[in-house]
Coordinates of N, CA and C and ligand atoms in Angstrom, one line a residue:
M1 N 6.7 -6.7 20.1 CA 7.9 -6.0 20.7 C 9.1 -6.0 19.7
V2 N 9.6 -4.9 19.4 CA 10.8 -4.8 18.5 C 12.0 -4.8 19.3
S3 N 12.9 -5.8 19.1 CA 14.1 -5.9 20.0 C 15.2 -5.1 19.4
I4 N 16.1 -4.7 20.3 CA 17.3 -4.0 20.0 C 18.4 -5.0 20.2
K5 N 19.3 -5.1 19.1 CA 20.3 -6.1 19.2 C 21.6 -5.5 19.7
T6 N 22.4 -6.3 20.4 CA 23.7 -5.9 20.9 C 24.7 -5.9 19.7
K7 N 25.9 -5.3 20.0 CA 27.0 -5.4 19.0 C 27.3 -6.8 18.5
E8 N 27.3 -7.7 19.5 CA 27.7 -9.1 19.3 C 26.6 -9.8 18.4
E9 N 25.4 -9.5 18.7 CA 24.3 -10.1 17.9 C 24.3 -9.5 16.5
I10 N 24.6 -8.2 16.3 CA 24.6 -7.6 15.0 C 25.8 -8.2 14.2
E11 N 26.9 -8.5 14.9 CA 28.0 -9.1 14.2 C 27.7 -10.5 13.7
K12 N 26.9 -11.3 14.4 CA 26.5 -12.6 14.0 C 25.6 -12.5 12.8
I13 N 24.6 -11.6 12.8 CA 23.7 -11.4 11.7 C 24.6 -11.0 10.4
N14 N 25.6 -10.1 10.7 CA 26.4 -9.7 9.6 C 27.2 -10.8 9.0
I15 N 27.7 -11.8 9.8 CA 28.4 -12.9 9.3 C 27.5 -13.8 8.5
A16 N 26.3 -14.0 9.0 CA 25.3 -14.8 8.2 C 25.0 -14.0 6.9
G17 N 24.9 -12.7 7.0 CA 24.6 -11.8 5.9 C 25.6 -11.9 4.8
S18 N 26.9 -12.0 5.2 CA 27.9 -12.0 4.1 C 27.9 -13.4 3.4
V19 N 27.4 -14.4 4.1 CA 27.3 -15.7 3.4 C 26.1 -15.7 2.5
V20 N 25.0 -15.0 2.9 CA 23.8 -14.8 2.0 C 24.3 -14.0 0.7
Y21 N 25.1 -13.0 1.0 CA 25.6 -12.2 -0.2 C 26.4 -13.1 -1.1
G22 N 27.2 -14.0 -0.5 CA 28.0 -14.9 -1.3 C 27.2 -15.8 -2.2
V23 N 26.1 -16.3 -1.6 CA 25.1 -17.1 -2.4 C 24.5 -16.3 -3.5
L24 N 24.1 -15.1 -3.3 CA 23.5 -14.3 -4.3 C 24.4 -14.0 -5.4
E25 N 25.7 -13.8 -5.1 CA 26.8 -13.5 -6.1 C 27.0 -14.8 -6.9
L26 N 27.0 -16.0 -6.2 CA 27.2 -17.3 -6.9 C 26.0 -17.5 -7.9
M27 N 24.8 -17.2 -7.4 CA 23.7 -17.4 -8.2 C 23.7 -16.6 -9.5
K28 N 24.3 -15.4 -9.4 CA 24.4 -14.6 -10.6 C 25.2 -15.3 -11.7
T29 N 26.2 -16.1 -11.3 CA 27.0 -16.8 -12.3 C 26.4 -18.1 -12.8
V30 N 25.4 -18.6 -12.1 CA 24.9 -20.0 -12.5 C 23.4 -19.9 -13.0
V31 N 22.7 -18.8 -12.8 CA 21.3 -18.7 -13.2 C 21.4 -18.5 -14.7
K32 N 21.3 -19.7 -15.5 CA 21.5 -19.6 -16.9 C 20.5 -20.6 -17.5
P33 N 20.1 -20.4 -18.8 CA 19.1 -21.3 -19.4 C 19.6 -22.8 -19.3
G34 N 18.6 -23.6 -18.9 CA 18.9 -25.1 -18.8 C 19.2 -25.6 -17.4
I35 N 19.6 -24.7 -16.5 CA 19.8 -25.2 -15.1 C 18.5 -25.4 -14.4
S36 N 18.4 -26.4 -13.6 CA 17.1 -26.6 -12.9 C 17.2 -25.9 -11.6
T37 N 16.0 -25.6 -11.1 CA 15.9 -24.8 -9.8 C 16.4 -25.7 -8.7
N38 N 16.2 -27.0 -8.8 CA 16.7 -27.9 -7.8 C 18.3 -27.8 -7.7
R39 N 18.9 -27.7 -8.8 CA 20.4 -27.6 -8.9 C 20.8 -26.3 -8.2
L40 N 20.1 -25.2 -8.5 CA 20.4 -23.9 -7.9 C 20.3 -24.0 -6.4
N41 N 19.2 -24.7 -5.9 CA 19.0 -24.9 -4.5 C 20.2 -25.7 -3.9
Q42 N 20.6 -26.7 -4.6 CA 21.7 -27.6 -4.1 C 23.0 -26.7 -4.0
L43 N 23.3 -25.9 -5.0 CA 24.5 -25.1 -5.0 C 24.5 -24.1 -3.8
A44 N 23.3 -23.5 -3.6 CA 23.1 -22.6 -2.5 C 23.3 -23.3 -1.2
D45 N 22.7 -24.4 -1.0 CA 22.7 -25.1 0.3 C 24.2 -25.5 0.6
E46 N 24.9 -26.0 -0.4 CA 26.3 -26.4 -0.2 C 27.1 -25.2 0.2
Y47 N 26.9 -24.1 -0.5 CA 27.7 -22.9 -0.1 C 27.4 -22.4 1.3
I48 N 26.2 -22.4 1.7 CA 25.8 -22.0 3.0 C 26.5 -22.8 4.1
R49 N 26.4 -24.1 3.9 CA 27.0 -25.1 4.9 C 28.5 -25.0 4.9
E50 N 29.1 -24.9 3.7 CA 30.6 -24.8 3.7 C 31.1 -23.5 4.4
N51 N 30.2 -22.6 4.6 CA 30.6 -21.3 5.3 C 30.0 -21.2 6.7
N52 N 29.9 -22.4 7.3 CA 29.5 -22.5 8.7 C 28.2 -21.9 9.1
C53 N 27.3 -21.9 8.1 CA 25.9 -21.5 8.4 C 24.9 -22.6 8.1
T54 N 23.7 -22.4 8.5 CA 22.6 -23.3 8.0 C 21.6 -22.5 7.2
P55 N 20.9 -23.2 6.3 CA 19.9 -22.5 5.5 C 18.7 -22.2 6.4
S56 N 18.3 -20.9 6.5 CA 17.3 -20.5 7.4 C 15.9 -21.0 7.0
F57 N 15.7 -21.1 5.7 CA 14.3 -21.4 5.2 C 14.0 -22.9 5.3
L58 N 15.0 -23.8 5.3 CA 14.7 -25.2 5.3 C 14.0 -25.6 6.5
N59 N 12.8 -26.2 6.3 CA 11.9 -26.6 7.5 C 11.2 -25.4 8.2
Y60 N 11.4 -24.2 7.7 CA 10.8 -23.0 8.3 C 9.3 -23.2 8.1
E61 N 8.5 -23.4 9.1 CA 7.0 -23.6 9.0 C 6.8 -24.7 7.9
G62 N 7.7 -25.6 7.8 CA 7.5 -26.8 6.9 C 8.0 -26.5 5.5
Y63 N 8.6 -25.4 5.2 CA 9.1 -25.1 3.9 C 10.2 -26.2 3.5
P64 N 10.1 -26.8 2.3 CA 10.9 -28.0 2.1 C 12.3 -27.8 1.5
K65 N 12.6 -26.6 1.1 CA 13.9 -26.4 0.4 C 14.7 -25.4 1.1
S66 N 16.0 -25.1 0.7 CA 16.9 -24.2 1.4 C 16.8 -22.8 0.9
I67 N 16.3 -22.5 -0.3 CA 16.1 -21.2 -0.8 C 14.8 -21.1 -1.5
C68 N 14.3 -19.9 -1.9 CA 13.1 -19.7 -2.7 C 13.5 -19.2 -4.0
I69 N 12.9 -19.8 -5.1 CA 13.2 -19.4 -6.5 C 11.8 -19.2 -7.1
S70 N 11.5 -18.0 -7.5 CA 10.2 -17.6 -8.0 C 10.4 -17.0 -9.4
I71 N 9.7 -17.5 -10.4 CA 10.0 -17.2 -11.8 C 8.8 -16.4 -12.4
N72 N 9.1 -15.3 -13.1 CA 8.2 -14.5 -13.9 C 7.0 -14.1 -13.1
D73 N 5.8 -14.6 -13.3 CA 4.6 -14.2 -12.5 C 4.6 -14.7 -11.0
E74 N 5.6 -15.5 -10.7 CA 5.7 -15.9 -9.3 C 6.4 -14.8 -8.5
V75 N 5.8 -14.4 -7.4 CA 6.4 -13.2 -6.7 C 7.5 -13.7 -5.7
V76 N 7.1 -14.6 -4.8 CA 8.0 -15.1 -3.8 C 7.6 -16.5 -3.4
H77 N 8.5 -17.2 -2.6 CA 8.3 -18.5 -2.0 C 8.1 -19.6 -3.0
G78 N 8.6 -19.4 -4.2 CA 8.6 -20.5 -5.2 C 9.5 -21.7 -4.7
I79 N 9.1 -22.9 -4.8 CA 9.8 -24.0 -4.3 C 10.7 -24.6 -5.4
P80 N 12.0 -24.7 -5.2 CA 12.9 -25.3 -6.2 C 12.4 -26.8 -6.6
G81 N 12.5 -27.1 -7.8 CA 12.1 -28.4 -8.3 C 12.8 -28.8 -9.6
K82 N 12.0 -29.5 -10.5 CA 12.6 -29.9 -11.8 C 12.6 -28.8 -12.8
R83 N 11.8 -27.8 -12.6 CA 11.7 -26.7 -13.6 C 13.1 -26.2 -14.0
K84 N 13.3 -25.9 -15.3 CA 14.5 -25.4 -15.8 C 14.4 -23.9 -16.1
I85 N 15.4 -23.2 -15.9 CA 15.5 -21.8 -16.2 C 15.5 -21.6 -17.7
K86 N 14.7 -20.7 -18.2 CA 14.7 -20.4 -19.7 C 15.2 -19.0 -20.0
K87 N 15.6 -18.8 -21.2 CA 16.1 -17.5 -21.7 C 14.9 -16.5 -21.5
G88 N 15.3 -15.4 -21.0 CA 14.3 -14.3 -20.8 C 13.5 -14.4 -19.5
D89 N 13.7 -15.5 -18.7 CA 13.1 -15.6 -17.4 C 13.5 -14.5 -16.4
I90 N 12.5 -14.1 -15.6 CA 12.8 -13.1 -14.6 C 12.8 -13.9 -13.3
V91 N 14.0 -14.1 -12.7 CA 14.1 -15.1 -11.6 C 14.4 -14.4 -10.3
K92 N 13.6 -14.6 -9.3 CA 13.8 -14.0 -8.0 C 14.3 -15.1 -7.1
I93 N 15.5 -14.8 -6.5 CA 16.1 -15.8 -5.6 C 16.2 -15.1 -4.2
D94 N 15.6 -15.8 -3.2 CA 15.6 -15.3 -1.8 C 16.3 -16.3 -0.9
V95 N 17.3 -15.8 -0.2 CA 18.2 -16.6 0.6 C 18.3 -16.2 2.0
G96 N 18.2 -17.2 2.9 CA 18.4 -16.9 4.4 C 19.5 -17.8 4.9
A97 N 20.4 -17.3 5.7 CA 21.4 -18.1 6.4 C 21.4 -17.8 7.9
C98 N 21.8 -18.8 8.7 CA 21.8 -18.7 10.1 C 23.2 -19.0 10.6
Y99 N 23.8 -18.0 11.4 CA 25.1 -18.2 12.0 C 24.9 -18.1 13.5
K100 N 25.3 -19.2 14.2 CA 25.2 -19.2 15.7 C 23.8 -18.7 16.2
G101 N 22.8 -19.1 15.5 CA 21.4 -18.7 16.0 C 20.9 -17.4 15.5
Y102 N 21.7 -16.7 14.6 CA 21.2 -15.4 14.1 C 21.1 -15.5 12.6
H103 N 19.9 -14.9 12.1 CA 19.6 -15.0 10.7 C 19.8 -13.7 9.9
A104 N 20.1 -13.9 8.6 CA 20.1 -12.8 7.7 C 19.3 -13.2 6.4
D105 N 18.7 -12.3 5.7 CA 17.7 -12.6 4.7 C 17.9 -11.6 3.6
S106 N 18.1 -12.0 2.3 CA 18.3 -11.1 1.2 C 17.8 -11.7 -0.1
A107 N 17.3 -10.9 -1.0 CA 16.8 -11.4 -2.3 C 17.2 -10.5 -3.4
R108 N 17.3 -11.1 -4.6 CA 17.5 -10.3 -5.8 C 16.7 -10.8 -6.9
T109 N 16.5 -10.0 -7.9 CA 15.8 -10.4 -9.2 C 16.8 -10.5 -10.3
Y110 N 16.9 -11.6 -11.0 CA 17.9 -11.8 -12.1 C 17.1 -11.8 -13.4
I111 N 17.6 -11.1 -14.4 CA 17.1 -11.2 -15.7 C 18.0 -12.2 -16.5
V112 N 17.4 -13.3 -17.0 CA 18.2 -14.3 -17.7 C 18.3 -13.9 -19.1
G113 N 19.5 -13.4 -19.5 CA 19.7 -13.0 -20.9 C 19.0 -11.6 -21.1
Q114 N 18.1 -11.5 -22.1 CA 17.5 -10.3 -22.4 C 16.0 -10.3 -22.1
T115 N 15.5 -9.1 -21.9 CA 14.0 -9.0 -21.8 C 13.7 -7.6 -22.4
N116 N 12.4 -7.3 -22.5 CA 12.0 -6.0 -23.1 C 12.3 -4.8 -22.1
E117 N 12.3 -3.7 -22.7 CA 12.7 -2.4 -22.0 C 11.8 -2.2 -20.8
E118 N 10.5 -2.5 -21.0 CA 9.5 -2.2 -19.9 C 9.9 -3.1 -18.7
I119 N 10.2 -4.3 -18.9 CA 10.5 -5.3 -17.8 C 11.9 -4.9 -17.2
R120 N 12.8 -4.6 -18.1 CA 14.1 -4.2 -17.6 C 14.0 -3.0 -16.6
Q121 N 13.3 -2.0 -17.0 CA 13.0 -0.8 -16.2 C 12.3 -1.2 -14.9
F122 N 11.4 -2.1 -15.0 CA 10.6 -2.5 -13.9 C 11.5 -3.2 -12.8
V123 N 12.4 -4.1 -13.3 CA 13.3 -4.7 -12.3 C 14.2 -3.7 -11.7
N124 N 14.7 -2.8 -12.5 CA 15.6 -1.7 -12.0 C 14.9 -0.9 -11.0
N125 N 13.7 -0.5 -11.3 CA 12.9 0.4 -10.4 C 12.6 -0.3 -9.1
T126 N 12.4 -1.6 -9.1 CA 12.1 -2.3 -7.8 C 13.3 -2.3 -6.9
E127 N 14.5 -2.4 -7.6 CA 15.7 -2.3 -6.8 C 15.9 -0.9 -6.3
K128 N 15.6 0.1 -7.1 CA 15.6 1.5 -6.7 C 14.7 1.7 -5.5
A129 N 13.5 1.1 -5.5 CA 12.6 1.3 -4.4 C 13.2 0.7 -3.1
L130 N 13.9 -0.4 -3.2 CA 14.6 -0.8 -2.0 C 15.6 0.2 -1.4
Y131 N 16.4 0.8 -2.3 CA 17.4 1.8 -1.8 C 16.7 3.1 -1.4
K132 N 15.6 3.4 -2.1 CA 14.9 4.6 -1.6 C 14.3 4.4 -0.2
G133 N 13.8 3.2 0.0 CA 13.3 2.9 1.4 C 14.4 3.0 2.4
L134 N 15.6 2.4 2.0 CA 16.7 2.4 2.9 C 17.2 3.8 3.2
S135 N 17.1 4.7 2.2 CA 17.8 6.0 2.3 C 17.2 6.9 3.4
V136 N 15.9 6.6 3.8 CA 15.3 7.5 4.8 C 15.6 7.0 6.2
I137 N 16.2 5.8 6.3 CA 16.3 5.1 7.6 C 17.4 5.8 8.5
K138 N 17.0 6.1 9.7 CA 18.0 6.5 10.8 C 17.2 6.5 12.1
E139 N 17.9 6.5 13.2 CA 17.2 6.5 14.5 C 16.3 7.7 14.5
G140 N 15.1 7.5 15.0 CA 14.2 8.6 15.2 C 13.1 8.7 14.2
I141 N 13.3 8.2 13.0 CA 12.2 8.3 12.0 C 11.1 7.3 12.2
K142 N 9.9 7.5 11.7 CA 8.8 6.6 11.8 C 9.0 5.5 10.7
L143 N 8.7 4.3 11.0 CA 8.7 3.2 10.1 C 7.9 3.5 8.8
N144 N 6.8 4.2 9.0 CA 5.9 4.6 7.9 C 6.6 5.3 6.8
E145 N 7.7 6.1 7.2 CA 8.5 6.8 6.2 C 9.2 5.9 5.2
V146 N 9.6 4.8 5.7 CA 10.2 3.8 4.9 C 9.2 3.2 3.9
S147 N 8.0 2.8 4.4 CA 7.0 2.3 3.6 C 6.6 3.3 2.5
K148 N 6.4 4.6 2.9 CA 6.1 5.6 1.9 C 7.1 5.8 0.8
A149 N 8.4 5.7 1.2 CA 9.4 5.9 0.2 C 9.4 4.8 -0.8
I150 N 9.2 3.6 -0.3 CA 9.2 2.4 -1.2 C 8.0 2.5 -2.2
E151 N 6.8 2.9 -1.6 CA 5.6 3.0 -2.4 C 5.7 4.0 -3.4
S152 N 6.4 5.1 -3.1 CA 6.4 6.3 -4.1 C 7.0 5.8 -5.4
V153 N 7.9 4.9 -5.4 CA 8.6 4.4 -6.7 C 7.5 3.6 -7.5
A154 N 6.7 2.8 -6.8 CA 5.7 2.1 -7.5 C 4.6 3.0 -8.1
K155 N 4.3 4.0 -7.3 CA 3.2 5.0 -7.7 C 3.7 5.7 -9.0
E156 N 4.9 6.2 -8.9 CA 5.4 7.0 -10.1 C 5.4 6.2 -11.4
N157 N 5.5 4.9 -11.2 CA 5.6 4.0 -12.4 C 4.4 3.2 -12.7
G158 N 3.4 3.3 -11.9 CA 2.1 2.5 -12.1 C 2.3 1.0 -11.8
Y159 N 3.2 0.7 -11.0 CA 3.3 -0.8 -10.6 C 2.4 -1.1 -9.5
G160 N 2.1 -2.4 -9.3 CA 1.4 -2.9 -8.2 C 2.3 -3.1 -7.0
V161 N 1.8 -2.8 -5.8 CA 2.5 -3.1 -4.5 C 1.8 -4.3 -3.9
I162 N 2.5 -5.4 -3.7 CA 1.9 -6.6 -3.1 C 1.6 -6.2 -1.7
R163 N 0.3 -6.4 -1.2 CA 0.0 -5.9 0.1 C 0.0 -7.0 1.2
E164 N -0.1 -8.2 0.7 CA -0.2 -9.3 1.7 C 1.1 -9.8 2.2
L165 N 2.2 -9.3 1.6 CA 3.6 -9.7 2.0 C 4.3 -8.4 2.4
T166 N 5.2 -8.6 3.4 CA 5.9 -7.4 4.0 C 7.3 -7.8 4.3
G167 N 8.1 -6.7 4.6 CA 9.4 -6.9 5.2 C 9.1 -7.2 6.7
H168 N 10.2 -7.3 7.5 CA 10.1 -7.8 8.8 C 11.3 -7.5 9.6
G169 N 11.2 -7.5 11.0 CA 12.3 -7.6 11.8 C 13.0 -9.0 11.7
I170 N 14.2 -9.1 12.1 CA 15.0 -10.3 11.9 C 16.0 -10.4 13.0
G171 N 16.3 -11.7 13.4 CA 17.4 -11.8 14.5 C 17.5 -13.3 14.8
T172 N 17.1 -13.7 16.0 CA 17.0 -15.1 16.4 C 15.9 -15.8 15.6
N173 N 15.0 -15.1 15.1 CA 13.9 -15.7 14.2 C 14.0 -15.0 12.9
V174 N 13.7 -15.7 11.8 CA 13.7 -15.1 10.5 C 12.7 -14.0 10.4
H175 N 11.5 -14.2 11.0 CA 10.5 -13.1 11.0 C 10.3 -12.7 12.4
E176 N 10.5 -11.4 12.7 CA 10.3 -10.9 14.0 C 9.5 -9.6 13.8
D177 N 9.0 -9.0 14.9 CA 8.3 -7.7 14.8 C 9.4 -6.7 14.3
P178 N 9.0 -5.6 13.6 CA 7.7 -5.3 13.2 C 7.4 -5.8 11.7
Y179 N 6.2 -5.8 11.3 CA 5.9 -5.9 9.9 C 6.3 -4.6 9.2
I180 N 6.9 -4.7 8.0 CA 7.3 -3.5 7.3 C 6.5 -3.5 5.9
F181 N 5.4 -2.7 5.9 CA 4.6 -2.7 4.7 C 5.4 -1.9 3.6
N182 N 5.0 -2.3 2.3 CA 5.6 -1.6 1.2 C 4.7 -0.5 0.7
Y183 N 3.7 -0.1 1.5 CA 2.8 1.0 1.2 C 2.5 1.7 2.5
E184 N 2.1 3.0 2.3 CA 1.8 3.8 3.5 C 0.7 3.2 4.3
N185 N 0.8 3.2 5.6 CA -0.2 2.6 6.4 C -0.1 3.1 7.8
N186 N -1.1 3.0 8.6 CA -1.1 3.5 10.0 C -0.5 2.6 11.0
E187 N -0.2 1.4 10.6 CA 0.3 0.5 11.6 C 1.8 0.7 11.7
S188 N 2.4 1.5 10.9 CA 3.9 1.7 10.9 C 4.2 2.9 11.8
E189 N 3.6 3.1 12.9 CA 3.8 4.3 13.7 C 5.1 4.1 14.6
L190 N 5.7 2.9 14.5 CA 6.9 2.6 15.3 C 8.0 3.7 14.9
T191 N 8.7 4.1 16.0 CA 9.9 4.9 15.8 C 11.1 4.1 15.8
L192 N 12.0 4.2 14.8 CA 13.2 3.4 14.7 C 14.2 3.8 15.7
K193 N 14.9 2.8 16.2 CA 16.0 3.0 17.2 C 17.2 2.3 16.7
E194 N 18.4 2.8 17.1 CA 19.6 2.2 16.8 C 19.6 0.8 17.3
G195 N 20.1 -0.1 16.5 CA 20.2 -1.6 16.9 C 19.0 -2.4 16.5
M196 N 18.0 -1.8 15.9 CA 17.0 -2.6 15.3 C 17.5 -3.3 14.0
T197 N 17.2 -4.5 13.8 CA 17.7 -5.2 12.6 C 16.4 -5.6 11.8
L198 N 16.4 -5.1 10.5 CA 15.2 -5.2 9.7 C 15.5 -5.7 8.3
A199 N 14.6 -6.5 7.8 CA 14.6 -7.0 6.4 C 13.6 -6.1 5.6
I200 N 14.2 -5.3 4.7 CA 13.4 -4.4 3.9 C 13.2 -5.1 2.5
E201 N 12.0 -5.3 2.0 CA 11.9 -6.1 0.8 C 10.7 -5.7 -0.1
P202 N 10.9 -4.7 -0.9 CA 9.8 -4.3 -1.9 C 9.5 -5.5 -2.8
M203 N 8.2 -5.8 -2.9 CA 7.7 -6.8 -3.9 C 6.6 -6.1 -4.8
F204 N 7.0 -5.9 -6.0 CA 6.1 -5.2 -7.0 C 5.6 -6.1 -8.1
S205 N 4.5 -5.8 -8.7 CA 4.0 -6.5 -9.9 C 4.0 -5.4 -11.0
L206 N 4.2 -5.8 -12.2 CA 4.2 -4.9 -13.3 C 2.9 -4.2 -13.5
K207 N 1.8 -5.0 -13.3 CA 0.4 -4.5 -13.6 C -0.4 -4.5 -12.2
K208 N -1.3 -5.5 -12.1 CA -2.2 -5.4 -10.9 C -1.5 -6.1 -9.7
R209 N -1.9 -5.6 -8.5 CA -1.2 -6.1 -7.3 C -1.8 -7.4 -6.7
N210 N -2.9 -7.9 -7.3 CA -3.6 -9.0 -6.7 C -2.8 -10.3 -6.9
I211 N -2.8 -11.2 -5.8 CA -2.0 -12.4 -5.9 C -2.9 -13.6 -5.6
W212 N -2.3 -14.8 -6.0 CA -2.9 -16.1 -5.6 C -1.8 -16.8 -4.9
M213 N -2.2 -17.8 -4.1 CA -1.2 -18.8 -3.6 C -1.5 -20.1 -4.4
L214 N -0.4 -20.7 -4.9 CA -0.6 -22.0 -5.6 C -1.0 -23.1 -4.6
E215 N -1.4 -24.3 -5.3 CA -1.8 -25.4 -4.4 C -0.7 -26.0 -3.6
D216 N 0.6 -25.7 -3.9 CA 1.7 -26.2 -3.1 C 1.7 -25.5 -1.7
G217 N 0.9 -24.6 -1.5 CA 0.8 -23.9 -0.2 C 1.8 -22.9 0.0
W218 N 2.7 -22.6 -0.9 CA 3.8 -21.7 -0.8 C 3.9 -20.6 -1.9
T219 N 3.9 -21.1 -3.1 CA 4.2 -20.2 -4.2 C 3.2 -19.1 -4.4
I220 N 3.6 -17.8 -4.4 CA 2.7 -16.7 -4.6 C 2.9 -16.2 -6.0
T221 N 1.8 -16.1 -6.7 CA 1.8 -15.6 -8.1 C 0.9 -14.4 -8.2
T222 N 1.2 -13.6 -9.3 CA 0.2 -12.5 -9.6 C -1.0 -13.1 -10.2
Q223 N -2.2 -12.5 -10.0 CA -3.4 -13.1 -10.6 C -3.5 -12.8 -12.1
D224 N -3.0 -11.7 -12.5 CA -3.1 -11.3 -13.9 C -2.0 -11.9 -14.7
G225 N -1.1 -12.6 -14.1 CA 0.0 -13.2 -14.9 C 1.2 -12.2 -15.1
S226 N 1.1 -11.0 -14.7 CA 2.1 -10.0 -15.0 C 3.4 -10.4 -14.1
V227 N 4.5 -9.9 -14.6 CA 5.8 -10.3 -14.0 C 5.9 -9.5 -12.6
A228 N 6.6 -10.2 -11.7 CA 6.9 -9.6 -10.4 C 8.4 -9.5 -10.2
A229 N 8.8 -8.5 -9.3 CA 10.2 -8.3 -8.9 C 10.3 -8.2 -7.4
H230 N 11.4 -8.5 -6.9 CA 11.7 -8.5 -5.4 C 13.1 -8.3 -5.1
F231 N 13.4 -7.3 -4.3 CA 14.8 -7.1 -3.8 C 14.7 -7.0 -2.3
E232 N 15.7 -7.5 -1.6 CA 15.7 -7.5 -0.1 C 17.1 -7.4 0.5
H233 N 17.2 -6.5 1.5 CA 18.4 -6.5 2.3 C 18.1 -6.6 3.8
T234 N 18.9 -7.2 4.6 CA 18.9 -7.1 6.0 C 19.8 -5.9 6.4
I235 N 19.3 -5.0 7.3 CA 20.0 -3.8 7.7 C 19.9 -3.7 9.2
V236 N 20.8 -2.9 9.7 CA 20.7 -2.4 11.1 C 20.6 -0.9 11.1
V237 N 19.7 -0.4 12.0 CA 19.4 1.0 12.1 C 20.6 1.6 13.0
T238 N 21.2 2.7 12.5 CA 22.2 3.4 13.3 C 21.7 4.8 13.6
K239 N 22.5 5.5 14.4 CA 22.1 6.9 14.8 C 22.0 7.8 13.5
E240 N 23.0 7.6 12.6 CA 23.0 8.5 11.4 C 22.3 7.9 10.2
G241 N 22.0 6.6 10.2 CA 21.5 6.0 9.0 C 21.2 4.5 9.2
Y242 N 21.9 3.7 8.4 CA 21.7 2.3 8.5 C 23.0 1.6 8.0
K243 N 23.2 0.3 8.3 CA 24.2 -0.4 7.7 C 23.6 -1.7 7.0
I244 N 24.0 -2.0 5.8 CA 23.5 -3.2 5.2 C 24.3 -4.4 5.7
L245 N 23.6 -5.4 6.2 CA 24.3 -6.6 6.8 C 24.4 -7.7 5.8
T246 N 23.7 -7.6 4.7 CA 23.7 -8.6 3.6 C 24.5 -8.1 2.4
G247 N 25.5 -7.3 2.7 CA 26.4 -6.8 1.6 C 27.7 -7.6 1.6
E248 N 28.6 -7.1 0.8 CA 29.9 -7.8 0.7 C 30.6 -8.0 2.0
Ligands
LIG301 N1 12.6 -14.3 2.9 C1 11.3 -14.8 3.0 C2 10.4 -13.8 3.6 O1 10.8 -12.9 4.2 C3 11.3 -16.0 3.9 C4 10.9 -17.2 3.3 S1 10.6 -18.4 4.4 C5 10.2 -19.7 3.5 O2 9.2 -14.0 3.5 F1 9.9 -20.6 4.3 F2 9.2 -19.4 2.8 F3 11.2 -20.0 2.7
LIG302 CO1 12.4 -11.5 4.2

């Protein structure tokens, strides 16, 4: 069942979302060569708590840290630890915050210093896929249209679409109905309605789409070692379109 949120509920998600936005802006300034992912986690955790929220991911199904940091061939759910950021790393940071019981979820991919043109384009295009997916959203459209729009960007460029991971509804739980696939599929027959709150999150690989899960039980990597990118916003469906809840 896909729930419709009230104005008050959407406001709480938006407050959580602006804290998530603040964390991702902060990360932009501190994701530099030499900093450990543990330290990034600590800075994010402090920021979230100082802003009257709690980190949504900590203890979520046993997840041990407050944010996810996934580097290069890691797609998502990387666990912060002693690893240090290096020049040229492609760093995905995924943040969730909870305000008065309501969650918001957003992620970005950061390029640390410089990388080659192919990877730069790849990261840019993954972000474009997020906005292309968002651009079709309004009350009355089929969810599959969002999936198709996201997938079209991967198809044009020959990227892999990770199939095992999806976007999702969000609210009093981090993950709620529906699943939002990043490729065309028949399960997305749902018609969007005003007040649905959704986390849209394209996850692409530069080459093949196949993934492994590491022995830590969380970290997802590409099988071929190719780099992955991930962008995510939490949004609310409106009559005319959508509103980003994890923006400024
Ligand atoms: N943003 C992540 C997702 O939608 C949630 C991570 S939960 C965690 O999949 F426990 F893995 F951190
Ligand atoms: Co998510």
